[in-house]
């Protein structure tokens, strides 16, 4: 089968069906625009399991996504879509680039969620853009952007509730959307500790990719912790 796309953490292959693609979660971990790179045994499996749980919950709540089903430890079947080159970031608690950019202390709860857009362009380092930049770049129409914002906030509400039950703070996360031929938007990519910040609600201990980014501890043990807590809430 043909490799359609290879990213830092995933590969996308065709299947014998036009309306199904095979998404493979790799063990690669990267940070700081690929400056830091390692292969971490078990990471692909953990992200596939966690992302599957999140997509299943989102689908059950009526969010349209590219997810069809998990087919092996490291693989999912997904619907083909035209990825919109924007990273839609939702933030509930200050961290990362928001804290750095505005000189805010990390860990402050935001009164209302903040939605940000980053233009996906490796050479430019994924710059922060606003709605006027997005219109000028012609990556999405105003109505589509508004739709993505509303969907991202809906996803936030669903994930916040799930995380709360799992004793996890959902600090922030990144979503990517795809455009279907009929003009509908669907949630694509992944929802995992590679793309979300998750902290223990009491100790504020980090359980996401920041463990790897900043060398704070074992990525796998953080991801296993997330998986067992979320799995416990869903199946428990
Ligand atoms: N994020 C991501 N991919 C990126 C950039 C950010 O998944 O290319 C996620 C990141 O894991 C975090 C959120 O988006 O959950 C906000 O990231 P931030 O802008 O704070 O960037 P960072 O501090 O990671 O550079």
Short mmCIF file of C-alpha atoms and ligand atoms in Angstrom, two decimals:
data_model
loop_
_atom_site.label_atom_id
_atom_site.label_comp_id
_atom_site.label_asym_id
_atom_site.label_seq_id
_atom_site.Cartn_x
_atom_site.Cartn_y
_atom_site.Cartn_z
CA UNK A 1 0.00 0.00 0.00
CA UNK A 2 1.20 3.53 -0.77
CA UNK A 3 2.64 5.80 1.88
CA UNK A 4 0.66 9.05 1.46
CA UNK A 5 2.25 11.05 4.24
CA UNK A 6 4.91 10.64 6.91
CA UNK A 7 5.04 13.02 9.84
CA UNK A 8 7.18 13.08 12.96
CA UNK A 9 4.98 10.65 14.87
CA UNK A 10 2.65 9.03 12.31
CA UNK A 11 2.44 7.53 8.84
CA UNK A 12 -0.61 7.45 6.59
CA UNK A 13 -1.11 4.67 4.03
CA UNK A 14 -3.75 3.93 1.41
CA UNK A 15 -5.82 0.74 1.76
CA UNK A 16 -7.66 -1.28 -0.87
CA UNK A 17 -10.70 0.94 -0.16
CA UNK A 18 -10.84 4.54 -1.44
CA UNK A 19 -12.71 5.72 1.63
CA UNK A 20 -10.35 4.24 4.23
CA UNK A 21 -6.74 5.05 5.11
CA UNK A 22 -4.42 3.33 7.57
CA UNK A 23 -2.85 5.59 10.19
CA UNK A 24 0.24 4.18 11.93
CA UNK A 25 1.48 5.61 15.23
CA UNK A 26 5.30 5.51 15.37
CA UNK A 27 7.57 5.30 18.39
CA UNK A 28 9.40 8.50 17.42
CA UNK A 29 9.38 11.42 19.81
CA UNK A 30 10.51 14.84 18.61
CA UNK A 31 10.63 18.28 20.19
CA UNK A 32 11.86 21.77 19.40
CA UNK A 33 11.24 21.56 15.64
CA UNK A 34 12.92 18.17 15.41
CA UNK A 35 16.12 19.29 17.18
CA UNK A 36 15.48 16.62 19.80
CA UNK A 37 14.61 13.17 18.48
CA UNK A 38 14.38 9.73 20.09
CA UNK A 39 12.68 6.41 19.48
CA UNK A 40 10.73 5.45 22.59
CA UNK A 41 9.57 1.84 22.76
CA UNK A 42 5.81 1.57 23.30
CA UNK A 43 4.99 5.22 22.54
CA UNK A 44 3.07 4.46 19.31
CA UNK A 45 0.97 1.85 21.04
CA UNK A 46 0.14 4.16 23.95
CA UNK A 47 -0.81 7.09 21.69
CA UNK A 48 -2.93 4.85 19.48
CA UNK A 49 -4.80 3.50 22.52
CA UNK A 50 -5.30 6.94 24.09
CA UNK A 51 -6.28 8.66 20.83
CA UNK A 52 -8.75 5.84 20.11
CA UNK A 53 -10.45 6.34 23.49
CA UNK A 54 -10.73 10.10 22.96
CA UNK A 55 -12.07 9.75 19.40
CA UNK A 56 -14.63 7.18 20.54
CA UNK A 57 -15.89 9.52 23.25
CA UNK A 58 -15.98 12.49 20.85
CA UNK A 59 -17.87 10.47 18.21
CA UNK A 60 -20.35 9.30 20.87
CA UNK A 61 -20.92 12.97 21.76
CA UNK A 62 -21.71 13.80 18.12
CA UNK A 63 -18.37 15.24 17.02
CA UNK A 64 -17.60 14.23 13.42
CA UNK A 65 -14.06 12.87 13.18
CA UNK A 66 -11.87 10.97 10.73
CA UNK A 67 -11.69 8.00 13.12
CA UNK A 68 -13.22 4.71 11.94
CA UNK A 69 -11.65 2.08 14.22
CA UNK A 70 -8.50 0.81 15.87
CA UNK A 71 -7.16 -2.15 13.88
CA UNK A 72 -3.99 -3.10 15.77
CA UNK A 73 -1.77 -1.96 18.65
CA UNK A 74 -0.33 0.86 16.55
CA UNK A 75 -2.86 1.35 13.74
CA UNK A 76 -6.23 2.97 13.09
CA UNK A 77 -8.49 3.11 10.06
CA UNK A 78 -9.42 6.71 9.27
CA UNK A 79 -11.43 8.55 6.62
CA UNK A 80 -9.51 10.43 3.96
CA UNK A 81 -9.81 14.22 4.27
CA UNK A 82 -8.14 17.40 3.05
CA UNK A 83 -6.24 18.70 6.07
CA UNK A 84 -6.63 22.45 6.64
CA UNK A 85 -3.10 23.74 7.37
CA UNK A 86 -3.99 25.24 10.76
CA UNK A 87 -3.24 24.09 14.27
CA UNK A 88 -6.22 25.03 16.41
CA UNK A 89 -5.02 25.33 20.02
CA UNK A 90 -7.41 25.57 22.98
CA UNK A 91 -6.06 26.63 26.39
CA UNK A 92 -7.64 26.36 29.82
CA UNK A 93 -4.53 26.93 31.95
CA UNK A 94 -1.44 29.01 31.11
CA UNK A 95 1.55 27.00 29.87
CA UNK A 96 4.05 26.68 27.04
CA UNK A 97 4.21 29.34 24.36
CA UNK A 98 1.30 31.34 25.81
CA UNK A 99 3.09 31.76 29.14
CA UNK A 100 6.34 32.62 27.34
CA UNK A 101 4.78 35.08 24.88
CA UNK A 102 2.81 37.08 27.45
CA UNK A 103 5.25 36.67 30.34
CA UNK A 104 2.62 34.83 32.38
CA UNK A 105 3.37 32.35 35.09
CA UNK A 106 2.59 28.75 34.12
CA UNK A 107 -0.37 27.05 35.79
CA UNK A 108 -2.83 29.98 36.03
CA UNK A 109 -6.44 29.00 35.30
CA UNK A 110 -7.93 31.13 32.51
CA UNK A 111 -11.40 32.59 33.13
CA UNK A 112 -12.47 31.54 29.61
CA UNK A 113 -10.71 29.21 27.21
CA UNK A 114 -8.36 30.89 24.72
CA UNK A 115 -8.42 29.64 21.12
CA UNK A 116 -5.36 30.27 18.95
CA UNK A 117 -4.46 29.41 15.38
CA UNK A 118 -1.03 28.49 14.07
CA UNK A 119 -0.27 28.28 10.35
CA UNK A 120 1.21 24.84 9.64
CA UNK A 121 4.45 25.61 7.83
CA UNK A 122 7.66 23.93 9.01
CA UNK A 123 9.95 26.47 7.32
CA UNK A 124 8.21 29.33 9.10
CA UNK A 125 8.07 27.42 12.40
CA UNK A 126 4.23 27.32 12.50
CA UNK A 127 3.58 31.04 13.20
CA UNK A 128 0.68 32.28 15.33
CA UNK A 129 -1.94 33.82 13.02
CA UNK A 130 -5.24 35.64 13.48
CA UNK A 131 -8.45 35.55 11.45
CA UNK A 132 -7.26 38.28 9.07
CA UNK A 133 -4.00 36.42 8.37
CA UNK A 134 -6.01 33.24 7.75
CA UNK A 135 -8.27 35.08 5.28
CA UNK A 136 -5.22 36.57 3.49
CA UNK A 137 -3.51 33.15 3.38
CA UNK A 138 -6.75 31.72 1.98
CA UNK A 139 -6.48 28.60 4.13
CA UNK A 140 -10.05 28.88 5.45
CA UNK A 141 -13.06 31.11 4.90
CA UNK A 142 -14.37 33.20 7.81
CA UNK A 143 -17.38 30.89 8.29
CA UNK A 144 -15.15 27.80 8.26
CA UNK A 145 -12.85 29.34 10.85
CA UNK A 146 -15.80 30.17 13.09
CA UNK A 147 -17.00 26.60 12.67
CA UNK A 148 -13.58 25.26 13.68
CA UNK A 149 -13.53 27.54 16.72
CA UNK A 150 -16.98 26.38 17.85
CA UNK A 151 -16.07 22.73 17.28
CA UNK A 152 -12.79 23.14 19.16
CA UNK A 153 -14.66 24.65 22.13
CA UNK A 154 -17.18 21.79 22.02
CA UNK A 155 -14.29 19.28 22.02
CA UNK A 156 -12.86 21.19 24.98
CA UNK A 157 -16.11 20.83 26.94
CA UNK A 158 -16.20 17.08 26.30
CA UNK A 159 -12.54 16.51 27.12
CA UNK A 160 -12.69 18.72 30.22
CA UNK A 161 -15.51 16.62 31.64
CA UNK A 162 -13.72 13.37 30.87
CA UNK A 163 -10.44 14.61 32.32
CA UNK A 164 -12.11 15.91 35.45
CA UNK A 165 -13.51 12.43 36.14
CA UNK A 166 -10.02 11.02 35.60
CA UNK A 167 -8.48 13.50 38.08
CA UNK A 168 -6.58 15.18 35.25
CA UNK A 169 -6.21 18.89 34.44
CA UNK A 170 -6.62 19.52 30.70
CA UNK A 171 -4.17 22.40 30.35
CA UNK A 172 -4.23 22.89 26.59
CA UNK A 173 -4.40 20.91 23.35
CA UNK A 174 -4.02 21.15 19.60
CA UNK A 175 -6.55 20.02 17.00
CA UNK A 176 -6.43 19.72 13.24
CA UNK A 177 -9.46 19.73 10.99
CA UNK A 178 -10.07 18.31 7.54
CA UNK A 179 -12.44 19.42 4.81
CA UNK A 180 -14.60 16.76 3.15
CA UNK A 181 -15.58 16.93 -0.53
CA UNK A 182 -19.10 17.98 0.47
CA UNK A 183 -17.74 20.97 2.45
CA UNK A 184 -18.18 19.49 5.93
CA UNK A 185 -15.41 19.80 8.49
CA UNK A 186 -14.21 16.79 10.45
CA UNK A 187 -11.76 16.48 13.32
CA UNK A 188 -8.61 14.73 12.09
CA UNK A 189 -5.04 13.98 13.26
CA UNK A 190 -4.80 12.69 16.85
CA UNK A 191 -5.84 13.53 20.40
CA UNK A 192 -3.07 12.22 22.60
CA UNK A 193 -0.48 13.30 25.20
CA UNK A 194 1.71 14.29 22.21
CA UNK A 195 -0.80 17.02 21.40
CA UNK A 196 -2.44 17.79 24.76
CA UNK A 197 -1.02 18.90 28.10
CA UNK A 198 -2.34 16.79 30.97
CA UNK A 199 -1.44 17.43 34.61
CA UNK A 200 -2.39 15.51 37.73
CA UNK A 201 -5.22 17.51 39.30
CA UNK A 202 -3.70 17.47 42.79
CA UNK A 203 0.06 17.37 42.37
CA UNK A 204 0.17 19.20 38.98
CA UNK A 205 2.61 16.51 37.88
CA UNK A 206 2.99 16.51 34.07
CA UNK A 207 1.89 13.35 32.24
CA UNK A 208 2.29 14.53 28.61
CA UNK A 209 5.01 15.16 26.04
CA UNK A 210 6.54 17.89 28.25
CA UNK A 211 8.08 14.92 30.15
CA UNK A 212 10.16 14.32 27.02
CA UNK A 213 10.50 17.95 25.87
CA UNK A 214 12.06 19.04 29.15
CA UNK A 215 13.58 15.71 30.26
CA UNK A 216 11.34 15.55 33.34
CA UNK A 217 10.87 11.78 33.46
CA UNK A 218 9.68 8.73 31.56
CA UNK A 219 7.28 9.62 28.74
CA UNK A 220 5.90 6.10 28.68
CA UNK A 221 5.02 6.05 32.39
CA UNK A 222 3.18 9.37 32.02
CA UNK A 223 1.26 8.11 28.98
CA UNK A 224 0.43 4.81 30.73
CA UNK A 225 -0.93 6.80 33.65
CA UNK A 226 -3.18 8.82 31.28
CA UNK A 227 -4.36 5.65 29.53
CA UNK A 228 -5.28 3.87 32.75
CA UNK A 229 -7.10 6.90 34.18
CA UNK A 230 -9.08 7.67 31.00
CA UNK A 231 -9.70 3.96 30.35
CA UNK A 232 -10.86 3.62 33.96
CA UNK A 233 -13.41 6.40 33.54
CA UNK A 234 -14.74 5.04 30.22
CA UNK A 235 -14.77 1.34 31.06
CA UNK A 236 -14.98 1.53 34.84
N1 LIG B 1 1.11 21.43 20.13
C1 LIG B 1 1.15 20.39 19.23
N2 LIG B 1 1.91 20.51 18.10
C2 LIG B 1 2.63 21.62 17.83
C3 LIG B 1 2.58 22.69 18.76
C4 LIG B 1 1.81 22.57 19.90
O1 LIG B 1 0.50 19.37 19.42
O2 LIG B 1 3.29 21.68 16.77
C5 LIG B 1 0.28 21.32 21.34
C6 LIG B 1 1.13 21.21 22.60
O3 LIG B 1 1.36 19.87 22.93
C7 LIG B 1 0.27 21.88 23.64
C8 LIG B 1 -0.53 22.92 22.85
O4 LIG B 1 -0.48 22.49 21.49
O5 LIG B 1 -0.65 20.95 24.20
C9 LIG B 1 0.00 24.31 22.97
O6 LIG B 1 1.38 24.31 22.66
P1 LIG B 1 2.24 25.64 22.84
O7 LIG B 1 1.77 26.67 21.86
O8 LIG B 1 2.23 26.04 24.27
O9 LIG B 1 3.67 25.24 22.33
P2 LIG B 1 4.97 24.68 23.05
O10 LIG B 1 5.12 25.24 24.40
O11 LIG B 1 4.74 23.20 23.05
O12 LIG B 1 6.06 25.11 22.12
#
